[in-house]
mmCIF file of C-alpha atoms in Angstrom:
data_model
loop_
_atom_site.group_PDB
_atom_site.id
_atom_site.type_symbol
_atom_site.label_atom_id
_atom_site.label_comp_id
_atom_site.label_asym_id
_atom_site.label_seq_id
_atom_site.Cartn_x
_atom_site.Cartn_y
_atom_site.Cartn_z
ATOM 1 C CA UNK F 1 17.165 24.766 -16.518
ATOM 2 C CA UNK F 2 15.936 21.246 -15.786
ATOM 3 C CA UNK F 3 17.228 18.657 -18.237
ATOM 4 C CA UNK F 4 15.576 15.215 -18.650
ATOM 5 C CA UNK F 5 17.647 12.516 -20.381
ATOM 6 C CA UNK F 6 15.127 9.960 -21.637
ATOM 7 C CA UNK F 7 15.807 6.339 -22.673
ATOM 8 C CA UNK F 8 13.065 3.984 -23.925
ATOM 9 C CA UNK F 9 13.610 1.665 -26.887
ATOM 10 C CA UNK F 10 10.848 0.654 -29.257
ATOM 11 C CA UNK F 11 8.341 3.421 -28.505
ATOM 12 C CA UNK F 12 7.763 6.959 -29.694
ATOM 13 C CA UNK F 13 9.192 9.594 -27.386
ATOM 14 C CA UNK F 14 6.886 12.339 -28.634
ATOM 15 C CA UNK F 15 4.089 11.565 -26.176
ATOM 16 C CA UNK F 16 6.592 11.695 -23.314
ATOM 17 C CA UNK F 17 8.061 14.987 -24.491
ATOM 18 C CA UNK F 18 4.562 16.455 -24.727
ATOM 19 C CA UNK F 19 3.680 15.184 -21.252
ATOM 20 C CA UNK F 20 6.720 16.852 -19.679
ATOM 21 C CA UNK F 21 6.196 20.105 -21.545
ATOM 22 C CA UNK F 22 2.569 20.145 -20.369
ATOM 23 C CA UNK F 23 3.895 20.165 -16.798
ATOM 24 C CA UNK F 24 6.795 22.539 -17.467
ATOM 25 C CA UNK F 25 7.315 24.027 -20.975
ATOM 26 C CA UNK F 26 10.880 24.999 -20.075
ATOM 27 C CA UNK F 27 12.117 21.437 -19.467
ATOM 28 C CA UNK F 28 14.955 20.448 -21.783
ATOM 29 C CA UNK F 29 13.742 16.961 -22.805
ATOM 30 C CA UNK F 30 16.414 14.942 -24.623
ATOM 31 C CA UNK F 31 15.798 11.561 -26.254
ATOM 32 C CA UNK F 32 18.647 9.062 -26.390
ATOM 33 C CA UNK F 33 21.115 9.120 -28.117
ATOM 34 C CA UNK F 34 20.912 12.925 -28.248
ATOM 35 C CA UNK F 35 21.779 13.376 -24.594
ATOM 36 C CA UNK F 36 24.633 15.797 -25.122
ATOM 37 C CA UNK F 37 27.935 16.081 -23.262
ATOM 38 C CA UNK F 38 28.066 13.948 -20.069
ATOM 39 C CA UNK F 39 30.139 16.706 -18.503
ATOM 40 C CA UNK F 40 27.577 19.448 -19.156
ATOM 41 C CA UNK F 41 26.861 20.978 -15.736
ATOM 42 C CA UNK F 42 24.990 24.020 -17.058
ATOM 43 C CA UNK F 43 21.653 22.814 -15.651
ATOM 44 C CA UNK F 44 20.131 20.262 -13.313
ATOM 45 C CA UNK F 45 20.174 16.920 -15.126
ATOM 46 C CA UNK F 46 18.025 13.850 -14.410
ATOM 47 C CA UNK F 47 17.727 10.523 -16.238
ATOM 48 C CA UNK F 48 14.423 8.732 -16.897
ATOM 49 C CA UNK F 49 15.102 5.271 -18.296
ATOM 50 C CA UNK F 50 13.875 1.783 -19.072
ATOM 51 C CA UNK F 51 16.425 -0.959 -19.819
ATOM 52 C CA UNK F 52 19.316 1.436 -20.524
ATOM 53 C CA UNK F 53 22.475 0.132 -22.131
ATOM 54 C CA UNK F 54 24.959 -1.134 -19.562
ATOM 55 C CA UNK F 55 27.546 1.500 -18.732
ATOM 56 C CA UNK F 56 25.430 4.408 -19.954
ATOM 57 C CA UNK F 57 24.405 5.667 -16.506
ATOM 58 C CA UNK F 58 28.008 5.544 -15.320
ATOM 59 C CA UNK F 59 28.972 7.757 -18.245
ATOM 60 C CA UNK F 60 26.400 10.444 -17.377
ATOM 61 C CA UNK F 61 27.534 11.265 -13.866
ATOM 62 C CA UNK F 62 26.079 14.769 -14.246
ATOM 63 C CA UNK F 63 22.655 13.242 -13.470
ATOM 64 C CA UNK F 64 21.379 14.035 -9.972
ATOM 65 C CA UNK F 65 18.735 11.255 -9.901
ATOM 66 C CA UNK F 66 17.911 8.206 -12.020
ATOM 67 C CA UNK F 67 14.163 7.633 -12.405
ATOM 68 C CA UNK F 68 12.881 4.213 -13.495
ATOM 69 C CA UNK F 69 10.058 4.409 -16.032
ATOM 70 C CA UNK F 70 8.440 1.416 -14.308
ATOM 71 C CA UNK F 71 7.958 0.219 -10.748
ATOM 72 C CA UNK F 72 10.631 -2.423 -11.245
ATOM 73 C CA UNK F 73 14.343 -1.661 -11.136
ATOM 74 C CA UNK F 74 15.807 -4.986 -12.303
ATOM 75 C CA UNK F 75 16.633 -3.381 -15.650
ATOM 76 C CA UNK F 76 18.813 -0.824 -13.862
ATOM 77 C CA UNK F 77 20.263 -3.051 -11.143
ATOM 78 C CA UNK F 78 21.527 -5.566 -13.723
ATOM 79 C CA UNK F 79 24.097 -3.030 -14.949
ATOM 80 C CA UNK F 80 27.503 -4.117 -13.547
ATOM 81 C CA UNK F 81 28.766 -0.532 -13.951
ATOM 82 C CA UNK F 82 25.835 1.098 -12.168
ATOM 83 C CA UNK F 83 27.021 4.162 -10.211
ATOM 84 C CA UNK F 84 26.176 3.811 -6.527
ATOM 85 C CA UNK F 85 26.288 7.521 -5.680
ATOM 86 C CA UNK F 86 23.228 8.534 -7.745
ATOM 87 C CA UNK F 87 19.809 7.913 -6.141
ATOM 88 C CA UNK F 88 17.388 5.683 -8.037
ATOM 89 C CA UNK F 89 13.666 6.423 -7.768
ATOM 90 C CA UNK F 90 11.070 3.768 -8.602
ATOM 91 C CA UNK F 91 7.990 4.868 -10.503
ATOM 92 C CA UNK F 92 4.898 5.084 -8.286
ATOM 93 C CA UNK F 93 2.813 7.694 -10.049
ATOM 94 C CA UNK F 94 -0.968 7.806 -9.706
ATOM 95 C CA UNK F 95 -1.518 6.326 -13.168
ATOM 96 C CA UNK F 96 0.634 3.274 -12.420
ATOM 97 C CA UNK F 97 -1.074 2.728 -9.061
ATOM 98 C CA UNK F 98 -4.544 3.108 -10.558
ATOM 99 C CA UNK F 99 -3.747 0.719 -13.409
ATOM 100 C CA UNK F 100 -2.441 -1.932 -11.025
ATOM 101 C CA UNK F 101 -5.454 -1.564 -8.743
ATOM 102 C CA UNK F 102 -7.809 -1.927 -11.720
ATOM 103 C CA UNK F 103 -6.139 -5.164 -12.823
ATOM 104 C CA UNK F 104 -5.981 -6.614 -9.311
ATOM 105 C CA UNK F 105 -9.635 -5.822 -8.562
ATOM 106 C CA UNK F 106 -10.662 -7.412 -11.870
ATOM 107 C CA UNK F 107 -8.621 -10.527 -11.105
ATOM 108 C CA UNK F 108 -9.776 -10.830 -7.486
ATOM 109 C CA UNK F 109 -13.411 -10.617 -8.585
ATOM 110 C CA UNK F 110 -12.814 -13.213 -11.298
ATOM 111 C CA UNK F 111 -11.238 -15.626 -8.811
ATOM 112 C CA UNK F 112 -13.869 -14.954 -6.167
ATOM 113 C CA UNK F 113 -16.655 -15.614 -8.686
ATOM 114 C CA UNK F 114 -14.904 -18.697 -10.166
ATOM 115 C CA UNK F 115 -14.556 -17.239 -13.659
ATOM 116 C CA UNK F 116 -11.607 -19.488 -14.659
ATOM 117 C CA UNK F 117 -13.798 -22.530 -13.923
ATOM 118 C CA UNK F 118 -16.780 -21.018 -15.700
ATOM 119 C CA UNK F 119 -14.718 -20.178 -18.781
ATOM 120 C CA UNK F 120 -13.393 -23.734 -18.889
ATOM 121 C CA UNK F 121 -16.916 -25.093 -18.488
ATOM 122 C CA UNK F 122 -18.041 -22.955 -21.418
ATOM 123 C CA UNK F 123 -15.338 -24.527 -23.593
ATOM 124 C CA UNK F 124 -16.722 -27.942 -22.606
ATOM 125 C CA UNK F 125 -20.319 -26.752 -23.177
ATOM 126 C CA UNK F 126 -21.115 -27.552 -19.563
ATOM 127 C CA UNK F 127 -23.835 -25.684 -17.629
ATOM 128 C CA UNK F 128 -21.723 -25.294 -14.461
ATOM 129 C CA UNK F 129 -23.755 -23.465 -11.824
ATOM 130 C CA UNK F 130 -21.062 -22.343 -9.374
ATOM 131 C CA UNK F 131 -22.287 -20.238 -6.465
ATOM 132 C CA UNK F 132 -19.743 -17.886 -4.872
ATOM 133 C CA UNK F 133 -19.517 -17.015 -1.163
ATOM 134 C CA UNK F 134 -19.886 -13.424 0.034
ATOM 135 C CA UNK F 135 -16.875 -11.129 -0.415
ATOM 136 C CA UNK F 136 -16.824 -10.636 3.354
ATOM 137 C CA UNK F 137 -15.795 -14.281 3.771
ATOM 138 C CA UNK F 138 -12.848 -13.990 1.365
ATOM 139 C CA UNK F 139 -9.376 -13.092 2.645
ATOM 140 C CA UNK F 140 -7.237 -11.345 0.037
ATOM 141 C CA UNK F 141 -3.540 -11.416 0.925
ATOM 142 C CA UNK F 142 -1.252 -8.851 -0.682
ATOM 143 C CA UNK F 143 2.412 -9.857 -0.757
ATOM 144 C CA UNK F 144 4.398 -6.642 -1.004
ATOM 145 C CA UNK F 145 2.769 -3.634 0.617
ATOM 146 C CA UNK F 146 4.428 -0.634 -0.991
ATOM 147 C CA UNK F 147 2.682 2.081 -2.976
ATOM 148 C CA UNK F 148 1.064 -0.397 -5.399
ATOM 149 C CA UNK F 149 -0.045 -2.839 -2.723
ATOM 150 C CA UNK F 150 -1.521 -0.074 -0.602
ATOM 151 C CA UNK F 151 -3.512 1.261 -3.563
ATOM 152 C CA UNK F 152 -4.876 -2.229 -4.275
ATOM 153 C CA UNK F 153 -5.979 -2.590 -0.649
ATOM 154 C CA UNK F 154 -7.623 0.825 -0.756
ATOM 155 C CA UNK F 155 -9.738 -0.163 -3.761
ATOM 156 C CA UNK F 156 -10.555 -3.699 -2.561
ATOM 157 C CA UNK F 157 -11.710 -2.761 0.958
ATOM 158 C CA UNK F 158 -15.022 -1.120 -0.077
ATOM 159 C CA UNK F 159 -16.000 -4.356 -1.867
ATOM 160 C CA UNK F 160 -16.085 -6.106 1.501
ATOM 161 C CA UNK F 161 -13.024 -8.347 1.285
ATOM 162 C CA UNK F 162 -10.880 -9.042 4.334
ATOM 163 C CA UNK F 163 -7.411 -7.694 3.519
ATOM 164 C CA UNK F 164 -4.103 -9.138 4.711
ATOM 165 C CA UNK F 165 -0.637 -7.904 3.840
ATOM 166 C CA UNK F 166 2.781 -9.490 4.061
ATOM 167 C CA UNK F 167 6.017 -7.498 3.940
ATOM 168 C CA UNK F 168 9.610 -7.868 5.028
ATOM 169 C CA UNK F 169 9.360 -4.660 7.072
ATOM 170 C CA UNK F 170 6.697 -3.747 9.636
ATOM 171 C CA UNK F 171 3.808 -1.517 8.549
ATOM 172 C CA UNK F 172 1.832 0.980 10.590
ATOM 173 C CA UNK F 173 -1.527 -0.139 11.963
ATOM 174 C CA UNK F 174 -4.267 0.366 9.417
ATOM 175 C CA UNK F 175 -8.023 -0.021 9.714
ATOM 176 C CA UNK F 176 -9.301 -2.925 7.654
ATOM 177 C CA UNK F 177 -5.877 -4.486 6.988
ATOM 178 C CA UNK F 178 -4.123 -7.219 8.980
ATOM 179 C CA UNK F 179 -0.354 -6.929 8.568
ATOM 180 C CA UNK F 180 2.073 -9.853 8.703
ATOM 181 C CA UNK F 181 5.818 -9.202 8.813
ATOM 182 C CA UNK F 182 8.924 -11.202 7.983
ATOM 183 C CA UNK F 183 9.592 -14.864 7.280
ATOM 184 C CA UNK F 184 8.426 -15.804 10.764
ATOM 185 C CA UNK F 185 4.867 -14.734 9.925
ATOM 186 C CA UNK F 186 4.727 -15.919 6.301
ATOM 187 C CA UNK F 187 3.126 -19.283 7.037
ATOM 188 C CA UNK F 188 0.480 -17.635 9.209
ATOM 189 C CA UNK F 189 -0.237 -15.164 6.403
ATOM 190 C CA UNK F 190 -0.636 -17.975 3.873
ATOM 191 C CA UNK F 191 -2.903 -20.140 6.030
ATOM 192 C CA UNK F 192 -5.188 -17.112 6.463
ATOM 193 C CA UNK F 193 -5.389 -16.142 2.782
ATOM 194 C CA UNK F 194 -7.823 -17.305 0.082
ATOM 195 C CA UNK F 195 -6.568 -15.170 -2.803
ATOM 196 C CA UNK F 196 -2.864 -14.263 -2.936
ATOM 197 C CA UNK F 197 -1.807 -11.125 -4.822
ATOM 198 C CA UNK F 198 1.935 -11.149 -5.586
ATOM 199 C CA UNK F 199 3.467 -7.672 -5.739
ATOM 200 C CA UNK F 200 6.960 -8.410 -4.473
ATOM 201 C CA UNK F 201 10.160 -7.180 -6.158
ATOM 202 C CA UNK F 202 12.751 -9.453 -7.728
ATOM 203 C CA UNK F 203 15.337 -10.142 -5.029
ATOM 204 C CA UNK F 204 17.333 -13.133 -3.845
ATOM 205 C CA UNK F 205 14.925 -13.507 -0.910
ATOM 206 C CA UNK F 206 11.787 -13.522 -3.079
ATOM 207 C CA UNK F 207 13.038 -15.989 -5.692
ATOM 208 C CA UNK F 208 10.855 -19.134 -5.572
ATOM 209 C CA UNK F 209 9.388 -17.895 -2.288
ATOM 210 C CA UNK F 210 6.094 -19.532 -3.250
ATOM 211 C CA UNK F 211 7.222 -23.114 -3.734
ATOM 212 C CA UNK F 212 5.266 -26.325 -3.155
ATOM 213 C CA UNK F 213 5.822 -26.270 0.609
ATOM 214 C CA UNK F 214 4.537 -22.724 1.009
ATOM 215 C CA UNK F 215 1.770 -22.939 -1.571
ATOM 216 C CA UNK F 216 0.501 -25.991 0.323
ATOM 217 C CA UNK F 217 -0.019 -23.769 3.381
ATOM 218 C CA UNK F 218 -2.846 -21.981 1.572
ATOM 219 C CA UNK F 219 -6.391 -23.187 2.281
ATOM 220 C CA UNK F 220 -7.908 -25.619 -0.186
ATOM 221 C CA UNK F 221 -9.308 -23.900 -3.293
ATOM 222 C CA UNK F 222 -7.156 -20.821 -2.706
ATOM 223 C CA UNK F 223 -5.892 -19.026 -5.811
ATOM 224 C CA UNK F 224 -2.921 -16.976 -6.991
ATOM 225 C CA UNK F 225 -2.639 -13.641 -8.798
ATOM 226 C CA UNK F 226 0.952 -12.681 -9.629
ATOM 227 C CA UNK F 227 1.487 -9.170 -10.971
ATOM 228 C CA UNK F 228 4.845 -8.297 -9.408
ATOM 229 C CA UNK F 229 7.781 -10.374 -10.630
ATOM 230 C CA UNK F 230 7.920 -13.829 -12.174
ATOM 231 C CA UNK F 231 10.657 -15.069 -9.860
ATOM 232 C CA UNK F 232 8.184 -15.267 -6.946
ATOM 233 C CA UNK F 233 6.559 -18.569 -7.943
ATOM 234 C CA UNK F 234 8.043 -21.968 -8.685
ATOM 235 C CA UNK F 235 5.752 -22.552 -11.666
ATOM 236 C CA UNK F 236 6.066 -26.370 -11.725
ATOM 237 C CA UNK F 237 5.005 -26.510 -8.080
ATOM 238 C CA UNK F 238 2.066 -24.206 -8.779
ATOM 239 C CA UNK F 239 0.875 -26.431 -11.637
ATOM 240 C CA UNK F 240 1.218 -29.514 -9.429
ATOM 241 C CA UNK F 241 -1.076 -27.997 -6.791
ATOM 242 C CA UNK F 242 -3.554 -26.867 -9.439
ATOM 243 C CA UNK F 243 -3.611 -30.381 -10.878
ATOM 244 C CA UNK F 244 -4.288 -32.020 -7.507
ATOM 245 C CA UNK F 245 -7.063 -29.465 -6.825
ATOM 246 C CA UNK F 246 -5.463 -27.965 -3.736
ATOM 247 C CA UNK F 247 -5.436 -24.632 -5.609
ATOM 248 C CA UNK F 248 -8.359 -23.563 -7.775
ATOM 249 C CA UNK F 249 -6.858 -21.066 -10.234
ATOM 250 C CA UNK F 250 -4.018 -18.695 -11.079
ATOM 251 C CA UNK F 251 -3.746 -15.457 -13.007
ATOM 252 C CA UNK F 252 -0.140 -14.870 -14.064
ATOM 253 C CA UNK F 253 0.925 -11.574 -15.584
ATOM 254 C CA UNK F 254 4.662 -12.058 -15.005
ATOM 255 C CA UNK F 255 7.036 -14.942 -15.653
ATOM 256 C CA UNK F 256 10.714 -15.742 -15.212
ATOM 257 C CA UNK F 257 11.056 -15.880 -19.001
ATOM 258 C CA UNK F 258 9.095 -13.428 -21.129
ATOM 259 C CA UNK F 259 7.566 -13.868 -23.623
ATOM 260 C CA UNK F 260 6.505 -17.255 -22.275
ATOM 261 C CA UNK F 261 7.740 -20.039 -24.600
ATOM 262 C CA UNK F 262 4.949 -21.514 -26.739
ATOM 263 C CA UNK F 263 5.752 -24.957 -25.334
ATOM 264 C CA UNK F 264 5.132 -23.872 -21.732
ATOM 265 C CA UNK F 265 2.297 -25.882 -20.093
ATOM 266 C CA UNK F 266 0.789 -22.727 -18.578
ATOM 267 C CA UNK F 267 -0.528 -21.695 -22.010
ATOM 268 C CA UNK F 268 -3.027 -24.527 -22.168
ATOM 269 C CA UNK F 269 -3.669 -25.216 -18.491
ATOM 270 C CA UNK F 270 -7.429 -24.967 -17.812
ATOM 271 C CA UNK F 271 -6.897 -23.264 -14.441
ATOM 272 C CA UNK F 272 -4.372 -20.634 -15.524
ATOM 273 C CA UNK F 273 -5.049 -17.250 -17.118
ATOM 274 C CA UNK F 274 -1.991 -15.708 -18.782
ATOM 275 C CA UNK F 275 -1.637 -11.987 -19.486
ATOM 276 C CA UNK F 276 1.504 -10.524 -21.148
ATOM 277 C CA UNK F 277 2.940 -8.319 -18.359
ATOM 278 C CA UNK F 278 0.316 -5.612 -18.825
ATOM 279 C CA UNK F 279 -1.233 -5.357 -15.339
ATOM 280 C CA UNK F 280 0.042 -1.809 -14.925
ATOM 281 C CA UNK F 281 1.627 0.373 -17.579
ATOM 282 C CA UNK F 282 3.283 3.693 -16.843
ATOM 283 C CA UNK F 283 1.206 6.567 -18.221
ATOM 284 C CA UNK F 284 3.260 9.500 -19.545
ATOM 285 C CA UNK F 285 1.023 12.246 -18.120
ATOM 286 C CA UNK F 286 1.052 11.086 -14.504
ATOM 287 C CA UNK F 287 4.668 9.881 -14.767
ATOM 288 C CA UNK F 288 5.810 13.351 -15.864
ATOM 289 C CA UNK F 289 3.920 14.910 -12.956
ATOM 290 C CA UNK F 290 5.546 12.405 -10.578
ATOM 291 C CA UNK F 291 9.076 13.084 -11.844
ATOM 292 C CA UNK F 292 8.675 16.878 -11.746
ATOM 293 C CA UNK F 293 7.175 16.683 -8.246
ATOM 294 C CA UNK F 294 10.184 14.712 -7.031
ATOM 295 C CA UNK F 295 12.572 17.204 -8.646
ATOM 296 C CA UNK F 296 10.817 20.037 -6.831
ATOM 297 C CA UNK F 297 10.990 18.069 -3.579
ATOM 298 C CA UNK F 298 14.733 17.700 -4.034
ATOM 299 C CA UNK F 299 15.137 21.409 -4.830
ATOM 300 C CA UNK F 300 13.212 22.286 -1.669
ATOM 301 C CA UNK F 301 15.239 19.974 0.551
ATOM 302 C CA UNK F 302 12.437 17.453 0.894
ATOM 303 C CA UNK F 303 12.935 13.669 0.522
ATOM 304 C CA UNK F 304 12.487 11.864 -2.769
ATOM 305 C CA UNK F 305 9.651 9.358 -3.013
ATOM 306 C CA UNK F 306 10.251 5.610 -3.376
ATOM 307 C CA UNK F 307 14.036 5.750 -3.379
ATOM 308 C CA UNK F 308 15.661 2.408 -4.091
ATOM 309 C CA UNK F 309 17.608 0.783 -1.264
ATOM 310 C CA UNK F 310 20.349 -0.916 -3.263
ATOM 311 C CA UNK F 311 21.227 -3.313 -0.426
ATOM 312 C CA UNK F 312 17.629 -4.588 -0.164
ATOM 313 C CA UNK F 313 16.972 -4.408 -3.909
ATOM 314 C CA UNK F 314 13.711 -2.454 -3.586
#
């Protein structure tokens, strides 16, 4: 029997239990703290967690795989007692990818059509007639080209945008996407991008990657959409470049500190749109299908999808 040990504070587990039983009625779905004996080897056990208590995963060494409920794994990696012999799989189900693509397309269109400026003009009761260029003249640069970034590119391409990607590792050639790789090509990526979409993980290398020096490489009136991790942007530098009109706007869904303190200048900045880390939310139905598919892959000797590389942090 397949056993799922589920951990998610603050939300009902019933919808998750129902989602798993819709995929496989025989799954033994257990909500924390009713996980049972950590030494129970009577079935195949897997953990599905979000922000688990430190030390908990080390206790349940009968788990064959740890699945993250979200795309991020910071909440797991922060555990000093994290067992290193159990694979960790990042969530990349269809629902999560679709949700992220929806948010990114909305934000790209808003930046392309100058909606932050128009909304600010409305507040001032100004009749600001701003005419946007064609989508075909806009270069959208996606920083982080994993499952989420690829889905965003797939949805943006039919709208006519030129798509760039930047990743630490090389990507296969792809029609309609120009790939940039590594720190050596970051400046070139930035100088050729009008709208940046941040989808990078939280690692030592990505922390404050977009600082004043690098943000200044972007063309004048470029804009930022950050939906990955808040550590990517040095927020004071971003505000400085918005204030001097080098950058035109920013949509920020993620921050280094969440919720954002009420005193933070981003709340009232006329060129910044804040959303409360809701760009993409894991949907129980597609997440259950994703987890069960990976379990079947493992049973059949096939590789797991989106396995975390602990050394790289993503």
